[in-house]
Amino acid sequence: MEEKICLACLATDKKLKNNYCTKCIRELFNGITPNPLNFDKVEFTKKRAELSPRMSISGVQDKISLAFEKKDLTPTAINGKYILKPITKGVGQIENEKDIVANEHLSMLISKNIFKIPTASCALIKFSDGELAYLTKRFDYDDEKLKYDQEDFAGILEVSPSTHGENYKYDACNYLDCAKMIKKHVSSNIVAIEDFFKRIILNYLICNSDAHLKNFSLYSKANSNEYFLTPNYDLLNTRFHINEKYGDMALELLEDYTSTYKAYGYYTYDDFETFAKYIDLPKIRFDKIIQLIKDSYPQVEELINKSFLSSKAKEFYKNSYKERMERLKI
Ligand SMILES: [Zn+2]
C-alpha cells in the first residue's frame, strides 16, 4: 500500500517521493530524495555492535550514525550527519516501547510547528522490512561540514559525577541556573531567554521528565565566539514509557518551591509566572506564550491524531497534555 503521508511533516496533501514531500526533502536531505533504507533492524543491530566502540554519540538509547551519499543513508563510524534511532526493546522498565519512535517525532513536531522553537530536523524512516525508526539530522555541522563548538549545560555549569554524584544531570542545578548561564554567555539573550522559557513549559505540557542538563546546549559556529541555544532535541512524553517516581520535570524550576507548589504538590500557573519573572521574561511575552498554548490546542490534537502513535498512546498524549493545561489554568 502506498503511503499518502509525509513521514517528516505528516502532511497528507502533498506529492511524495519515497515518503517525503519536496519541502521536507529540501530541509532534511538538501533537496536529494533518499533511497529507502537498504537494511533492516537485525542488520542495524549488527552494525551498531561493530561501530559502537568508535561511536561518539552519547546516551543510552540504541542509535547509529548515518552518512548520506549518492542518495543512500548508510551506517558509518565517522562523519555521519544523521542519527537513526529504532524502537528500543527491553531496556530497563520502559513500557509501550513500540510507540517511542512516533512519540519522539510527534513531540519534535509540536516544538517546531506549534511552539515555533528552533528544533532539530527529523523524520520517521522505514527499515527495509517496513518497521519505522526515528531519523534526525545533526545540527552541529554547517554546510561546509565544519563542526560547531557545542557544550551542554552540565559542562557549562561545571557539574559532573565527581562534583554531584551519579544523578548530577538531574540533581545539581535547576532551570533558573541554566537561564543565568544563557544570560551570561548568549549575546542575543532576550530572544534566547524567551526560547528557553518556551522549551521548559513545552516539556511540562508534553510530560517530558527527561529534559536534564545534557539535553540543553549552547553552540557557536566554526570560527565564531558568539553562542546560541542549539535547536531543541531529545523530546519525548516520557510519562507514557516510564512509571514516574520523581517530580514532574527533570529539574526544578527555582531554588525554592513557591507557596502554591507547596499547597498543590505540583507546578501550576503561578510557578511558571514566578519563573518568568526571575529570568526577566517580560510579562507581555509570558502572557503571549500562555495565549499561544491556549489557542493552539486544536492544532496539537490534530498533529497527535495524524501521528504514528497507537490509539492508546494518542489518547494518553492528549489526556496528559490537557491535564497539564489545566494545571496551568489554561
Ligand atoms: Zn513533508
Tab-separated table of C-alpha atoms and ligand atoms in Angstrom:
chain	number	residue	atom	x	y	z
A	1	MET	CA	0.000	0.000	0.000
A	2	GLU	CA	1.358	3.393	-0.937
A	3	GLU	CA	1.759	5.890	1.876
A	4	LYS	CA	-0.053	9.168	1.465
A	5	ILE	CA	1.511	10.923	4.398
A	6	CYS	CA	4.885	12.663	4.510
A	7	LEU	CA	6.955	10.814	7.101
A	8	ALA	CA	8.655	14.052	8.123
A	9	CYS	CA	5.947	16.762	8.403
A	10	LEU	CA	2.891	14.432	8.419
A	11	ALA	CA	1.236	16.457	5.619
A	12	THR	CA	-1.407	14.466	3.786
A	13	ASP	CA	-1.978	16.755	0.817
A	14	LYS	CA	1.445	16.783	-0.812
A	15	LYS	CA	3.086	14.878	-3.646
A	16	LEU	CA	5.572	12.478	-2.131
A	17	LYS	CA	8.838	10.958	-3.299
A	18	ASN	CA	9.889	7.929	-1.277
A	19	ASN	CA	7.536	9.006	1.537
A	20	TYR	CA	8.671	12.651	1.797
A	21	CYS	CA	7.308	15.911	0.413
A	22	THR	CA	9.520	18.321	-1.539
A	23	LYS	CA	9.798	20.790	1.342
A	24	CYS	CA	10.992	18.093	3.734
A	25	ILE	CA	13.406	16.631	1.164
A	26	ARG	CA	14.914	20.102	0.863
A	27	GLU	CA	15.149	20.620	4.627
A	28	LEU	CA	16.368	17.178	5.615
A	29	PHE	CA	18.330	15.980	2.604
A	30	ASN	CA	19.394	19.182	0.810
A	31	GLY	CA	16.933	18.508	-1.979
A	32	ILE	CA	18.135	14.997	-2.839
A	33	THR	CA	15.460	12.308	-2.496
A	34	PRO	CA	16.924	9.484	-0.397
A	35	ASN	CA	16.562	5.875	-1.460
A	36	PRO	CA	14.677	3.697	1.021
A	37	LEU	CA	16.930	2.203	3.718
A	38	ASN	CA	18.526	-0.968	2.390
A	39	PHE	CA	18.948	-2.655	5.763
A	40	ASP	CA	16.579	-3.914	8.440
A	41	LYS	CA	16.670	-3.792	12.208
A	42	VAL	CA	18.646	-7.042	12.547
A	43	GLU	CA	21.365	-5.617	10.328
A	44	PHE	CA	21.134	-2.331	12.242
A	45	THR	CA	21.857	-4.156	15.495
A	46	LYS	CA	24.845	-5.921	13.929
A	47	LYS	CA	26.230	-2.668	12.533
A	48	ARG	CA	25.613	-0.938	15.830
A	49	ALA	CA	27.756	-3.506	17.627
A	50	GLU	CA	30.518	-3.237	15.020
A	51	LEU	CA	30.623	0.535	15.108
A	52	SER	CA	29.894	1.194	18.758
A	53	PRO	CA	33.476	1.386	20.060
A	54	ARG	CA	34.040	4.296	17.729
A	55	MET	CA	30.660	5.965	18.105
A	56	SER	CA	30.786	9.455	19.521
A	57	ILE	CA	27.083	9.973	20.218
A	58	SER	CA	26.356	9.578	23.887
A	59	GLY	CA	23.190	8.383	25.546
A	60	VAL	CA	21.616	5.094	26.408
A	61	GLN	CA	19.144	4.717	23.568
A	62	ASP	CA	20.260	2.465	20.758
A	63	LYS	CA	21.327	4.694	17.890
A	64	ILE	CA	23.606	4.740	14.924
A	65	SER	CA	25.279	7.404	12.843
A	66	LEU	CA	24.366	7.561	9.134
A	67	ALA	CA	26.142	9.123	6.194
A	68	PHE	CA	24.128	10.370	3.210
A	69	GLU	CA	25.977	9.710	-0.019
A	70	LYS	CA	24.737	9.051	-3.539
A	71	LYS	CA	21.122	9.024	-2.307
A	72	ASP	CA	21.824	6.286	0.252
A	73	LEU	CA	21.753	6.570	4.022
A	74	THR	CA	24.362	4.144	5.300
A	75	PRO	CA	25.726	3.335	8.756
A	76	THR	CA	29.096	4.921	9.402
A	77	ALA	CA	31.583	5.343	12.206
A	78	ILE	CA	32.831	8.754	11.119
A	79	ASN	CA	31.329	11.964	9.766
A	80	GLY	CA	27.724	10.790	9.966
A	81	LYS	CA	25.386	13.753	9.607
A	82	TYR	CA	22.258	11.820	10.624
A	83	ILE	CA	21.285	9.768	13.650
A	84	LEU	CA	18.952	6.793	13.393
A	85	LYS	CA	17.093	5.545	16.469
A	86	PRO	CA	14.924	2.448	16.132
A	87	ILE	CA	12.364	1.096	18.566
A	88	THR	CA	14.343	0.046	21.605
A	89	LYS	CA	13.389	-3.238	23.158
A	90	GLY	CA	13.719	-4.412	26.704
A	91	VAL	CA	15.696	-1.534	28.190
A	92	GLY	CA	15.114	-1.136	31.910
A	93	GLN	CA	11.496	-0.512	32.840
A	94	ILE	CA	10.430	1.026	29.552
A	95	GLU	CA	6.791	0.394	28.749
A	96	ASN	CA	4.985	0.808	25.424
A	97	GLU	CA	8.312	0.814	23.623
A	98	LYS	CA	6.667	0.358	20.227
A	99	ASP	CA	5.422	3.951	20.483
A	100	ILE	CA	8.771	5.555	21.363
A	101	VAL	CA	9.775	6.432	17.804
A	102	ALA	CA	6.442	8.077	16.909
A	103	ASN	CA	6.342	9.768	20.309
A	104	GLU	CA	9.701	11.473	19.754
A	105	HIS	CA	8.775	12.512	16.220
A	106	LEU	CA	5.433	13.975	17.336
A	107	SER	CA	6.996	15.793	20.296
A	108	MET	CA	9.593	17.361	17.991
A	109	LEU	CA	6.860	18.490	15.560
A	110	ILE	CA	4.917	20.155	18.386
A	111	SER	CA	8.102	22.025	19.347
A	112	LYS	CA	8.780	23.105	15.783
A	113	ASN	CA	5.357	23.710	14.256
A	114	ILE	CA	3.247	24.842	17.203
A	115	PHE	CA	5.717	26.464	19.588
A	116	LYS	CA	7.975	27.727	16.747
A	117	ILE	CA	11.058	26.757	18.720
A	118	PRO	CA	14.172	26.120	16.609
A	119	THR	CA	14.113	22.317	16.552
A	120	ALA	CA	16.411	19.695	15.066
A	121	SER	CA	15.166	18.458	11.675
A	122	CYS	CA	13.719	14.988	11.976
A	123	ALA	CA	11.510	12.387	10.327
A	124	LEU	CA	10.338	8.851	10.532
A	125	ILE	CA	12.021	6.426	8.162
A	126	LYS	CA	11.329	2.824	7.264
A	127	PHE	CA	13.759	-0.023	7.625
A	128	SER	CA	13.778	-2.335	4.598
A	129	ASP	CA	11.216	-4.545	6.370
A	130	GLY	CA	8.862	-1.600	6.920
A	131	GLU	CA	9.467	-1.017	10.640
A	132	LEU	CA	9.639	2.671	11.491
A	133	ALA	CA	12.662	4.342	13.030
A	134	TYR	CA	13.362	7.926	14.074
A	135	LEU	CA	15.825	9.892	11.970
A	136	THR	CA	17.348	13.223	12.912
A	137	LYS	CA	19.807	15.464	11.133
A	138	ARG	CA	22.745	16.616	13.209
A	139	PHE	CA	22.811	20.357	13.749
A	140	ASP	CA	26.404	20.650	14.892
A	141	TYR	CA	27.811	20.863	11.370
A	142	ASP	CA	27.400	23.671	8.875
A	143	ASP	CA	27.012	23.250	5.117
A	144	GLU	CA	30.769	23.194	4.653
A	145	LYS	CA	30.892	20.326	7.166
A	146	LEU	CA	32.691	22.383	9.788
A	147	LYS	CA	31.870	21.149	13.244
A	148	TYR	CA	30.340	23.617	15.681
A	149	ASP	CA	31.725	24.181	19.130
A	150	GLN	CA	28.997	22.766	21.381
A	151	GLU	CA	28.683	22.425	25.130
A	152	ASP	CA	25.769	21.084	27.157
A	153	PHE	CA	24.623	22.701	30.399
A	154	ALA	CA	26.343	20.114	32.587
A	155	GLY	CA	29.602	21.319	31.050
A	156	ILE	CA	28.633	24.999	31.169
A	157	LEU	CA	27.621	24.752	34.840
A	158	GLU	CA	30.696	22.599	35.549
A	159	VAL	CA	28.852	19.736	37.190
A	160	SER	CA	29.781	16.071	36.809
A	161	PRO	CA	29.521	12.752	38.681
A	162	SER	CA	32.592	13.726	40.692
A	163	THR	CA	31.064	17.013	41.874
A	164	HIS	CA	27.422	15.946	42.340
A	165	GLY	CA	27.211	12.149	42.143
A	166	GLU	CA	25.704	9.814	39.546
A	167	ASN	CA	22.428	11.747	39.293
A	168	TYR	CA	24.188	15.041	38.568
A	169	LYS	CA	22.234	15.656	35.337
A	170	TYR	CA	19.065	15.950	37.430
A	171	ASP	CA	20.181	16.952	40.913
A	172	ALA	CA	22.927	19.500	40.530
A	173	CYS	CA	21.044	22.533	39.226
A	174	ASN	CA	17.638	23.952	38.375
A	175	TYR	CA	16.276	25.676	35.261
A	176	LEU	CA	16.907	29.084	36.803
A	177	ASP	CA	20.634	28.230	36.962
A	178	CYS	CA	20.513	27.384	33.247
A	179	ALA	CA	18.783	30.687	32.453
A	180	LYS	CA	21.535	32.574	34.281
A	181	MET	CA	24.113	30.889	32.039
A	182	ILE	CA	22.137	31.867	28.945
A	183	LYS	CA	22.226	35.486	30.084
A	184	LYS	CA	25.944	35.229	30.721
A	185	HIS	CA	27.038	33.508	27.512
A	186	VAL	CA	24.450	34.249	24.802
A	187	SER	CA	24.739	37.715	23.301
A	188	SER	CA	21.196	37.787	21.892
A	189	ASN	CA	19.895	36.647	25.256
A	190	ILE	CA	16.499	38.371	25.199
A	191	VAL	CA	15.495	36.071	22.342
A	192	ALA	CA	17.246	33.078	23.927
A	193	ILE	CA	15.541	33.546	27.316
A	194	GLU	CA	12.103	33.528	25.708
A	195	ASP	CA	13.072	30.486	23.631
A	196	PHE	CA	14.313	28.731	26.792
A	197	PHE	CA	11.109	29.540	28.676
A	198	LYS	CA	9.053	28.059	25.829
A	199	ARG	CA	11.152	24.884	25.923
A	200	ILE	CA	10.584	24.462	29.670
A	201	ILE	CA	6.829	24.978	29.521
A	202	LEU	CA	6.627	22.720	26.442
A	203	ASN	CA	8.431	19.945	28.323
A	204	TYR	CA	5.924	20.357	31.111
A	205	LEU	CA	2.968	20.151	28.721
A	206	ILE	CA	4.197	17.099	26.847
A	207	CYS	CA	5.218	15.378	30.117
A	208	ASN	CA	8.887	15.139	29.241
A	209	SER	CA	10.586	14.499	32.550
A	210	ASP	CA	13.944	13.842	30.951
A	211	ALA	CA	14.862	17.421	29.983
A	212	HIS	CA	18.024	17.282	32.091
A	213	LEU	CA	21.205	19.349	31.919
A	214	LYS	CA	22.641	17.439	28.978
A	215	ASN	CA	19.521	17.958	26.889
A	216	PHE	CA	20.160	21.694	26.573
A	217	SER	CA	23.277	23.044	24.901
A	218	LEU	CA	24.899	26.178	23.608
A	219	TYR	CA	26.956	26.235	20.439
A	220	SER	CA	28.935	28.609	18.333
A	221	LYS	CA	29.592	28.324	14.646
A	222	ALA	CA	33.098	27.497	13.486
A	223	ASN	CA	35.419	30.499	13.817
A	224	SER	CA	32.967	32.477	15.930
A	225	ASN	CA	32.749	33.307	19.614
A	226	GLU	CA	29.055	34.070	19.564
A	227	TYR	CA	26.992	31.470	21.415
A	228	PHE	CA	23.387	30.415	20.725
A	229	LEU	CA	21.000	27.825	22.118
A	230	THR	CA	21.194	24.755	19.903
A	231	PRO	CA	17.977	23.574	18.267
A	232	ASN	CA	15.662	21.646	20.585
A	233	TYR	CA	16.320	17.879	20.678
A	234	ASP	CA	15.501	14.641	22.529
A	235	LEU	CA	11.843	15.428	23.250
A	236	LEU	CA	9.513	12.705	24.421
A	237	ASN	CA	6.393	12.206	26.505
A	238	THR	CA	8.369	10.076	28.961
A	239	ARG	CA	5.356	9.505	31.183
A	240	PHE	CA	3.935	7.056	28.654
A	241	HIS	CA	7.046	4.885	28.851
A	242	ILE	CA	8.290	5.179	32.403
A	243	ASN	CA	6.336	4.827	35.564
A	244	GLU	CA	7.426	8.140	37.033
A	245	LYS	CA	8.643	8.057	40.562
A	246	TYR	CA	10.157	11.503	40.642
A	247	GLY	CA	8.988	15.040	40.006
A	248	ASP	CA	7.049	16.388	37.076
A	249	MET	CA	10.148	17.752	35.417
A	250	ALA	CA	13.752	16.658	35.216
A	251	LEU	CA	14.932	19.749	37.073
A	252	GLU	CA	13.148	22.042	39.482
A	253	LEU	CA	12.232	25.479	38.181
A	254	LEU	CA	13.611	27.524	41.064
A	255	GLU	CA	15.787	27.327	44.135
A	256	ASP	CA	12.751	27.134	46.426
A	257	TYR	CA	9.179	25.995	45.937
A	258	THR	CA	6.512	28.673	45.722
A	259	SER	CA	3.642	28.671	48.227
A	260	THR	CA	1.291	27.394	45.517
A	261	TYR	CA	3.617	24.489	44.761
A	262	LYS	CA	3.653	23.663	48.456
A	263	ALA	CA	-0.143	23.762	48.503
A	264	TYR	CA	-0.741	21.636	45.377
A	265	GLY	CA	2.365	19.468	45.213
A	266	TYR	CA	2.885	20.214	41.518
A	267	TYR	CA	3.689	23.134	39.255
A	268	THR	CA	0.857	25.472	38.322
A	269	TYR	CA	0.455	28.794	36.513
A	270	ASP	CA	1.926	30.703	39.489
A	271	ASP	CA	5.203	28.759	39.369
A	272	PHE	CA	5.750	29.497	35.692
A	273	GLU	CA	4.779	33.133	36.218
A	274	THR	CA	7.329	33.388	39.038
A	275	PHE	CA	9.935	31.590	36.936
A	276	ALA	CA	9.281	34.047	34.064
A	277	LYS	CA	9.776	36.951	36.455
A	278	TYR	CA	13.056	35.550	37.810
A	279	ILE	CA	14.501	35.048	34.343
A	280	ASP	CA	13.351	38.534	33.234
A	281	LEU	CA	10.868	37.376	30.646
A	282	PRO	CA	8.569	40.404	30.223
A	283	LYS	CA	5.011	39.834	31.440
A	284	ILE	CA	3.646	40.689	27.998
A	285	ARG	CA	5.754	37.901	26.447
A	286	PHE	CA	4.723	35.466	29.179
A	287	ASP	CA	1.052	36.273	28.505
A	288	LYS	CA	1.594	35.766	24.759
A	289	ILE	CA	3.041	32.293	25.358
A	290	ILE	CA	0.135	31.327	27.612
A	291	GLN	CA	-2.261	32.588	24.928
A	292	LEU	CA	-0.396	30.567	22.284
A	293	ILE	CA	-0.796	27.414	24.371
A	294	LYS	CA	-4.491	28.129	24.770
A	295	ASP	CA	-5.120	28.898	21.083
A	296	SER	CA	-3.012	26.100	19.641
A	297	TYR	CA	-4.523	23.109	21.402
A	298	PRO	CA	-6.706	22.127	18.394
A	299	GLN	CA	-3.545	22.022	16.238
A	300	VAL	CA	-1.768	19.915	18.849
A	301	GLU	CA	-4.667	17.498	18.810
A	302	GLU	CA	-4.654	17.411	15.010
A	303	LEU	CA	-0.933	16.544	14.997
A	304	ILE	CA	-1.454	13.834	17.621
A	305	ASN	CA	-4.238	12.331	15.504
A	306	LYS	CA	-2.067	12.354	12.380
A	307	SER	CA	0.945	10.872	14.181
A	308	PHE	CA	2.040	7.244	14.012
A	309	LEU	CA	1.264	6.635	17.681
A	310	SER	CA	-1.015	3.731	18.579
A	311	SER	CA	-4.561	4.745	19.533
A	312	LYS	CA	-3.784	4.032	23.185
A	313	ALA	CA	-0.758	6.342	23.004
A	314	LYS	CA	-2.747	9.063	21.214
A	315	GLU	CA	-5.337	9.073	23.991
A	316	PHE	CA	-2.615	9.173	26.626
A	317	TYR	CA	-0.785	12.034	24.899
A	318	LYS	CA	-3.953	14.122	24.587
A	319	ASN	CA	-5.124	13.480	28.119
A	320	SER	CA	-1.770	14.166	29.729
A	321	TYR	CA	-1.357	17.378	27.697
A	322	LYS	CA	-4.839	18.563	28.690
A	323	GLU	CA	-4.170	17.711	32.321
A	324	ARG	CA	-1.049	19.861	32.268
A	325	MET	CA	-3.001	22.706	30.628
A	326	GLU	CA	-5.492	22.504	33.459
A	327	ARG	CA	-2.676	22.718	35.982
A	328	LEU	CA	-1.566	25.868	34.193
A	329	LYS	CA	-5.140	27.143	34.339
A	330	ILE	CA	-5.259	27.313	30.560
B	1	ZN	ZN	6.849	16.902	4.499
